[in-house]
Amino acid sequence: SSISFFEVDQSENIYLVDHSSRLTKMDIQGNQMGSFNFALYGTLTSISVLNPMKIMLFYKESGILLFLNDDLVPITKPIELLDQNYQNITCAVFTGSDQIILYEPFESKIVMLDFNGYEISKNQLSFDQFSPFRMIPNSSKGFIFQDSISGLYFFNSFGSFEKQLSIITPSTIQISGDVVAYCENGNWIEYNMKMLSQNQIDTQKLIPNTVNVQKMIKTKNHFIGIDETGKLFICGKNF
């Protein structure tokens, strides 16, 4: 089945989610290391792999969070958000400080839970025209909202807003240190937040055999991505 999205952890393990919501873990050589699927939970919306020993799966429709270990075996009971009265959660992410961050759009609230699903805090947001479609854990322990109208909103690990960056793209962004990177219209774009400078490279220069790139992630030694047919490619960085 073709891949609907994927994530990559710090050790360059690749986590693929196909259109039937099956999660498969592969190493950088392309060897399968495990898979997980639980059809009863419905569509797998997102996965957080910042901590590969605590991989968080989020099923938006059923309001379920589940943690897996590095063998893709569940290590917790499912956290049932609807039972805890967290309705309509659209984004969920697990951060480097072992916190679950939830976003509730109707009241524009951030809810922070600990690893066991107990509430730490609630935070009311007051941005104009705020409709984030993705949350990204930041390696510096905080998290980032990606919004289609206003760009990126950075929060620290206490759930406090820090800064906004007008990078507006439907593409998946990745953040490493001061660099925001993403693939758009056949270009790999890197923006340095400290230097306020942007680099842009044609993806065909990076990936010799022309692939129509849908999503790409850069690791230390590779570019990993999926093409428009949902096929995975792994490409050594030879530049």
GROMACS .gro file of C-alpha atoms in nm:
model
  239
    1SER     CA    1   0.000   0.000   0.000
    2SER     CA    2   0.132   0.348  -0.074
    3ILE     CA    3   0.265   0.570   0.205
    4SER     CA    4   0.051   0.853   0.334
    5PHE     CA    5   0.318   1.004   0.562
    6PHE     CA    6   0.641   0.919   0.741
    7GLU     CA    7   0.872   1.039   1.019
    8VAL     CA    8   1.243   0.981   1.087
    9ASP     CA    9   1.408   0.954   1.430
   10GLN     CA   10   1.756   1.067   1.538
   11SER     CA   11   1.908   0.730   1.447
   12GLU     CA   12   1.773   0.756   1.091
   13ASN     CA   13   1.507   0.492   1.148
   14ILE     CA   14   1.210   0.557   0.921
   15TYR     CA   15   0.848   0.518   1.035
   16LEU     CA   16   0.607   0.477   0.744
   17VAL     CA   17   0.229   0.506   0.773
   18ASP     CA   18   0.037   0.368   0.477
   19HIS     CA   19  -0.318   0.443   0.366
   20SER     CA   20  -0.458   0.160   0.576
   21SER     CA   21  -0.293   0.318   0.887
   22ARG     CA   22  -0.032   0.044   0.922
   23LEU     CA   23   0.286   0.173   1.086
   24THR     CA   24   0.611   0.015   0.965
   25LYS     CA   25   0.959   0.082   1.103
   26MET     CA   26   1.260   0.052   0.871
   27ASP     CA   27   1.628   0.114   0.913
   28ILE     CA   28   1.817   0.339   0.670
   29GLN     CA   29   1.915   0.034   0.460
   30GLY     CA   30   1.547  -0.037   0.402
   31ASN     CA   31   1.520  -0.343   0.629
   32GLN     CA   32   1.187  -0.377   0.806
   33MET     CA   33   1.221  -0.371   1.186
   34GLY     CA   34   0.860  -0.406   1.294
   35SER     CA   35   0.505  -0.304   1.221
   36PHE     CA   36   0.192  -0.209   1.412
   37ASN     CA   37  -0.170  -0.178   1.310
   38PHE     CA   38  -0.487  -0.156   1.513
   39ALA     CA   39  -0.781  -0.104   1.280
   40LEU     CA   40  -1.033  -0.049   1.560
   41TYR     CA   41  -0.882   0.293   1.636
   42GLY     CA   42  -0.951   0.419   1.284
   43THR     CA   43  -0.718   0.642   1.086
   44LEU     CA   44  -0.372   0.709   1.230
   45THR     CA   45  -0.343   1.089   1.213
   46SER     CA   46   0.012   1.153   1.331
   47ILE     CA   47   0.309   0.996   1.510
   48SER     CA   48   0.574   1.152   1.735
   49VAL     CA   49   0.917   0.987   1.718
   50LEU     CA   50   1.137   1.240   1.899
   51ASN     CA   51   1.182   0.976   2.171
   52PRO     CA   52   1.209   0.641   1.985
   53MET     CA   53   1.148   0.451   2.312
   54LYS     CA   54   0.815   0.633   2.352
   55ILE     CA   55   0.656   0.667   2.009
   56MET     CA   56   0.320   0.840   2.036
   57LEU     CA   57   0.040   0.756   1.795
   58PHE     CA   58  -0.259   0.992   1.762
   59TYR     CA   59  -0.591   0.876   1.620
   60LYS     CA   60  -0.794   1.195   1.574
   61GLU     CA   61  -1.138   1.048   1.499
   62SER     CA   62  -1.144   0.813   1.796
   63GLY     CA   63  -0.956   1.056   2.023
   64ILE     CA   64  -0.695   0.798   2.120
   65LEU     CA   65  -0.327   0.831   2.208
   66LEU     CA   66  -0.108   0.523   2.231
   67PHE     CA   67   0.260   0.483   2.314
   68LEU     CA   68   0.483   0.216   2.158
   69ASN     CA   69   0.839   0.114   2.237
   70ASP     CA   70   1.116   0.088   1.979
   71ASP     CA   71   0.988  -0.258   1.876
   72LEU     CA   72   0.646  -0.100   1.805
   73VAL     CA   73   0.488  -0.281   2.101
   74PRO     CA   74   0.236  -0.084   2.312
   75ILE     CA   75   0.383   0.025   2.649
   76THR     CA   76   0.074   0.203   2.785
   77LYS     CA   77  -0.298   0.155   2.789
   78PRO     CA   78  -0.456   0.383   2.530
   79ILE     CA   79  -0.526   0.734   2.660
   80GLU     CA   80  -0.889   0.801   2.568
   81LEU     CA   81  -0.921   1.175   2.524
   82LEU     CA   82  -1.299   1.175   2.483
   83ASP     CA   83  -1.340   0.996   2.817
   84GLN     CA   84  -1.127   1.267   2.979
   85ASN     CA   85  -1.353   1.527   2.821
   86TYR     CA   86  -1.101   1.655   2.567
   87GLN     CA   87  -1.330   1.689   2.268
   88ASN     CA   88  -1.234   1.785   1.913
   89ILE     CA   89  -0.857   1.759   1.955
   90THR     CA   90  -0.710   1.824   1.610
   91CYS     CA   91  -0.334   1.808   1.679
   92ALA     CA   92  -0.132   1.613   1.934
   93VAL     CA   93   0.241   1.583   1.979
   94PHE     CA   94   0.484   1.433   2.232
   95THR     CA   95   0.772   1.664   2.315
   96GLY     CA   96   1.131   1.616   2.427
   97SER     CA   97   1.029   1.702   2.783
   98ASP     CA   98   0.799   1.397   2.800
   99GLN     CA   99   0.484   1.604   2.766
  100ILE     CA  100   0.178   1.548   2.551
  101ILE     CA  101   0.055   1.869   2.389
  102LEU     CA  102  -0.304   1.880   2.259
  103TYR     CA  103  -0.472   2.152   2.057
  104GLU     CA  104  -0.845   2.219   2.083
  105PRO     CA  105  -0.952   2.460   1.805
  106PHE     CA  106  -1.299   2.569   1.911
  107GLU     CA  107  -1.176   2.731   2.231
  108SER     CA  108  -0.825   2.778   2.089
  109LYS     CA  109  -0.666   2.599   2.383
  110ILE     CA  110  -0.341   2.415   2.441
  111VAL     CA  111  -0.370   2.130   2.691
  112MET     CA  112  -0.051   1.982   2.837
  113LEU     CA  113  -0.056   1.630   2.979
  114ASP     CA  114   0.216   1.420   3.135
  115PHE     CA  115   0.322   1.084   2.989
  116ASN     CA  116   0.042   0.907   3.178
  117GLY     CA  117  -0.226   1.139   3.046
  118TYR     CA  118  -0.272   1.356   3.357
  119GLU     CA  119  -0.332   1.724   3.295
  120ILE     CA  120  -0.046   1.961   3.379
  121SER     CA  121  -0.191   2.285   3.244
  122LYS     CA  122  -0.433   2.450   3.004
  123ASN     CA  123  -0.341   2.755   2.805
  124GLN     CA  124  -0.581   2.987   2.625
  125LEU     CA  125  -0.447   3.130   2.297
  126SER     CA  126  -0.558   3.462   2.156
  127PHE     CA  127  -0.417   3.479   1.804
  128ASP     CA  128  -0.623   3.621   1.519
  129GLN     CA  129  -0.697   3.379   1.234
  130PHE     CA  130  -0.526   3.081   1.396
  131SER     CA  131  -0.597   2.745   1.238
  132PRO     CA  132  -0.291   2.523   1.273
  133PHE     CA  133  -0.289   2.197   1.079
  134ARG     CA  134   0.023   2.047   1.238
  135MET     CA  135   0.227   2.053   1.557
  136ILE     CA  136   0.597   1.974   1.556
  137PRO     CA  137   0.806   1.887   1.862
  138ASN     CA  138   1.112   2.110   1.886
  139SER     CA  139   1.442   1.947   1.984
  140SER     CA  140   1.482   2.227   2.241
  141LYS     CA  141   1.195   2.068   2.437
  142GLY     CA  142   0.920   2.301   2.318
  143PHE     CA  143   0.686   2.271   2.021
  144ILE     CA  144   0.578   2.457   1.710
  145PHE     CA  145   0.240   2.511   1.546
  146GLN     CA  146   0.233   2.518   1.169
  147ASP     CA  147  -0.049   2.736   1.036
  148SER     CA  148  -0.154   2.775   0.673
  149ILE     CA  149  -0.225   3.148   0.700
  150SER     CA  150   0.028   3.286   0.947
  151GLY     CA  151   0.321   3.045   0.941
  152LEU     CA  152   0.502   2.909   1.247
  153TYR     CA  153   0.433   2.974   1.613
  154PHE     CA  154   0.704   2.869   1.860
  155PHE     CA  155   0.624   2.769   2.218
  156ASN     CA  156   0.858   2.673   2.502
  157SER     CA  157   0.824   2.361   2.717
  158PHE     CA  158   0.593   2.548   2.960
  159GLY     CA  159   0.344   2.610   2.680
  160SER     CA  160   0.425   2.981   2.658
  161PHE     CA  161   0.434   3.154   2.320
  162GLU     CA  162   0.781   3.271   2.218
  163LYS     CA  163   0.783   3.392   1.858
  164GLN     CA  164   0.618   3.377   1.521
  165LEU     CA  165   0.787   3.320   1.186
  166SER     CA  166   0.608   3.396   0.859
  167ILE     CA  167   0.708   3.081   0.675
  168ILE     CA  168   0.385   2.982   0.504
  169THR     CA  169   0.383   2.648   0.326
  170PRO     CA  170   0.154   2.345   0.312
  171SER     CA  171   0.470   2.129   0.313
  172THR     CA  172   0.593   1.944   0.617
  173ILE     CA  173   0.866   2.145   0.779
  174GLN     CA  174   1.153   2.015   0.988
  175ILE     CA  175   1.348   2.215   1.241
  176SER     CA  176   1.701   2.139   1.346
  177GLY     CA  177   1.870   2.396   1.567
  178ASP     CA  178   1.826   2.734   1.400
  179VAL     CA  179   1.731   2.595   1.061
  180VAL     CA  180   1.377   2.553   0.928
  181ALA     CA  181   1.375   2.327   0.621
  182TYR     CA  182   1.109   2.204   0.381
  183CYS     CA  183   1.051   2.093   0.025
  184GLU     CA  184   0.826   2.302  -0.198
  185ASN     CA  185   0.770   2.323  -0.576
  186GLY     CA  186   1.072   2.110  -0.655
  187ASN     CA  187   1.305   2.306  -0.428
  188TRP     CA  188   1.468   2.222  -0.096
  189ILE     CA  189   1.453   2.539   0.114
  190GLU     CA  190   1.652   2.607   0.432
  191TYR     CA  191   1.591   2.920   0.637
  192ASN     CA  192   1.836   3.011   0.913
  193MET     CA  193   1.649   3.188   1.194
  194LYS     CA  194   1.969   3.326   1.349
  195MET     CA  195   2.128   3.456   1.030
  196LEU     CA  196   1.789   3.544   0.874
  197SER     CA  197   1.917   3.391   0.551
  198GLN     CA  198   1.759   3.146   0.308
  199ASN     CA  199   1.914   2.882   0.083
  200GLN     CA  200   1.729   2.716  -0.198
  201ILE     CA  201   1.843   2.411  -0.397
  202ASP     CA  202   1.668   2.239  -0.685
  203THR     CA  203   1.572   1.892  -0.557
  204GLN     CA  204   1.680   1.739  -0.890
  205LYS     CA  205   2.035   1.840  -0.802
  206LEU     CA  206   1.999   1.662  -0.467
  207ILE     CA  207   1.819   1.357  -0.604
  208PRO     CA  208   1.969   1.263  -0.939
  209ASN     CA  209   1.694   1.039  -1.080
  210THR     CA  210   1.403   1.274  -1.117
  211VAL     CA  211   1.142   1.196  -0.853
  212ASN     CA  212   0.839   1.416  -0.808
  213VAL     CA  213   0.892   1.484  -0.438
  214GLN     CA  214   0.586   1.508  -0.211
  215LYS     CA  215   0.769   1.521   0.119
  216MET     CA  216   1.135   1.511   0.212
  217ILE     CA  217   1.338   1.500   0.532
  218LYS     CA  218   1.710   1.568   0.558
  219THR     CA  219   1.911   1.368   0.809
  220LYS     CA  220   2.284   1.382   0.879
  221ASN     CA  221   2.371   1.161   0.583
  222HIS     CA  222   2.059   1.120   0.373
  223PHE     CA  223   1.757   1.268   0.209
  224ILE     CA  224   1.451   1.053   0.274
  225GLY     CA  225   1.122   1.121   0.104
  226ILE     CA  226   0.813   1.003  -0.075
  227ASP     CA  227   0.722   1.075  -0.435
  228GLU     CA  228   0.378   1.162  -0.569
  229THR     CA  229   0.284   0.794  -0.603
  230GLY     CA  230   0.355   0.739  -0.232
  231LYS     CA  231   0.679   0.546  -0.288
  232LEU     CA  232   0.970   0.588  -0.049
  233PHE     CA  233   1.314   0.698  -0.164
  234ILE     CA  234   1.638   0.709   0.036
  235CYS     CA  235   1.922   0.902  -0.114
  236GLY     CA  236   2.276   0.944   0.020
  237LYS     CA  237   2.388   1.306   0.046
  238ASN     CA  238   2.674   1.318  -0.199
  239PHE     CA  239   2.757   1.688  -0.192
   0.00000   0.00000   0.00000
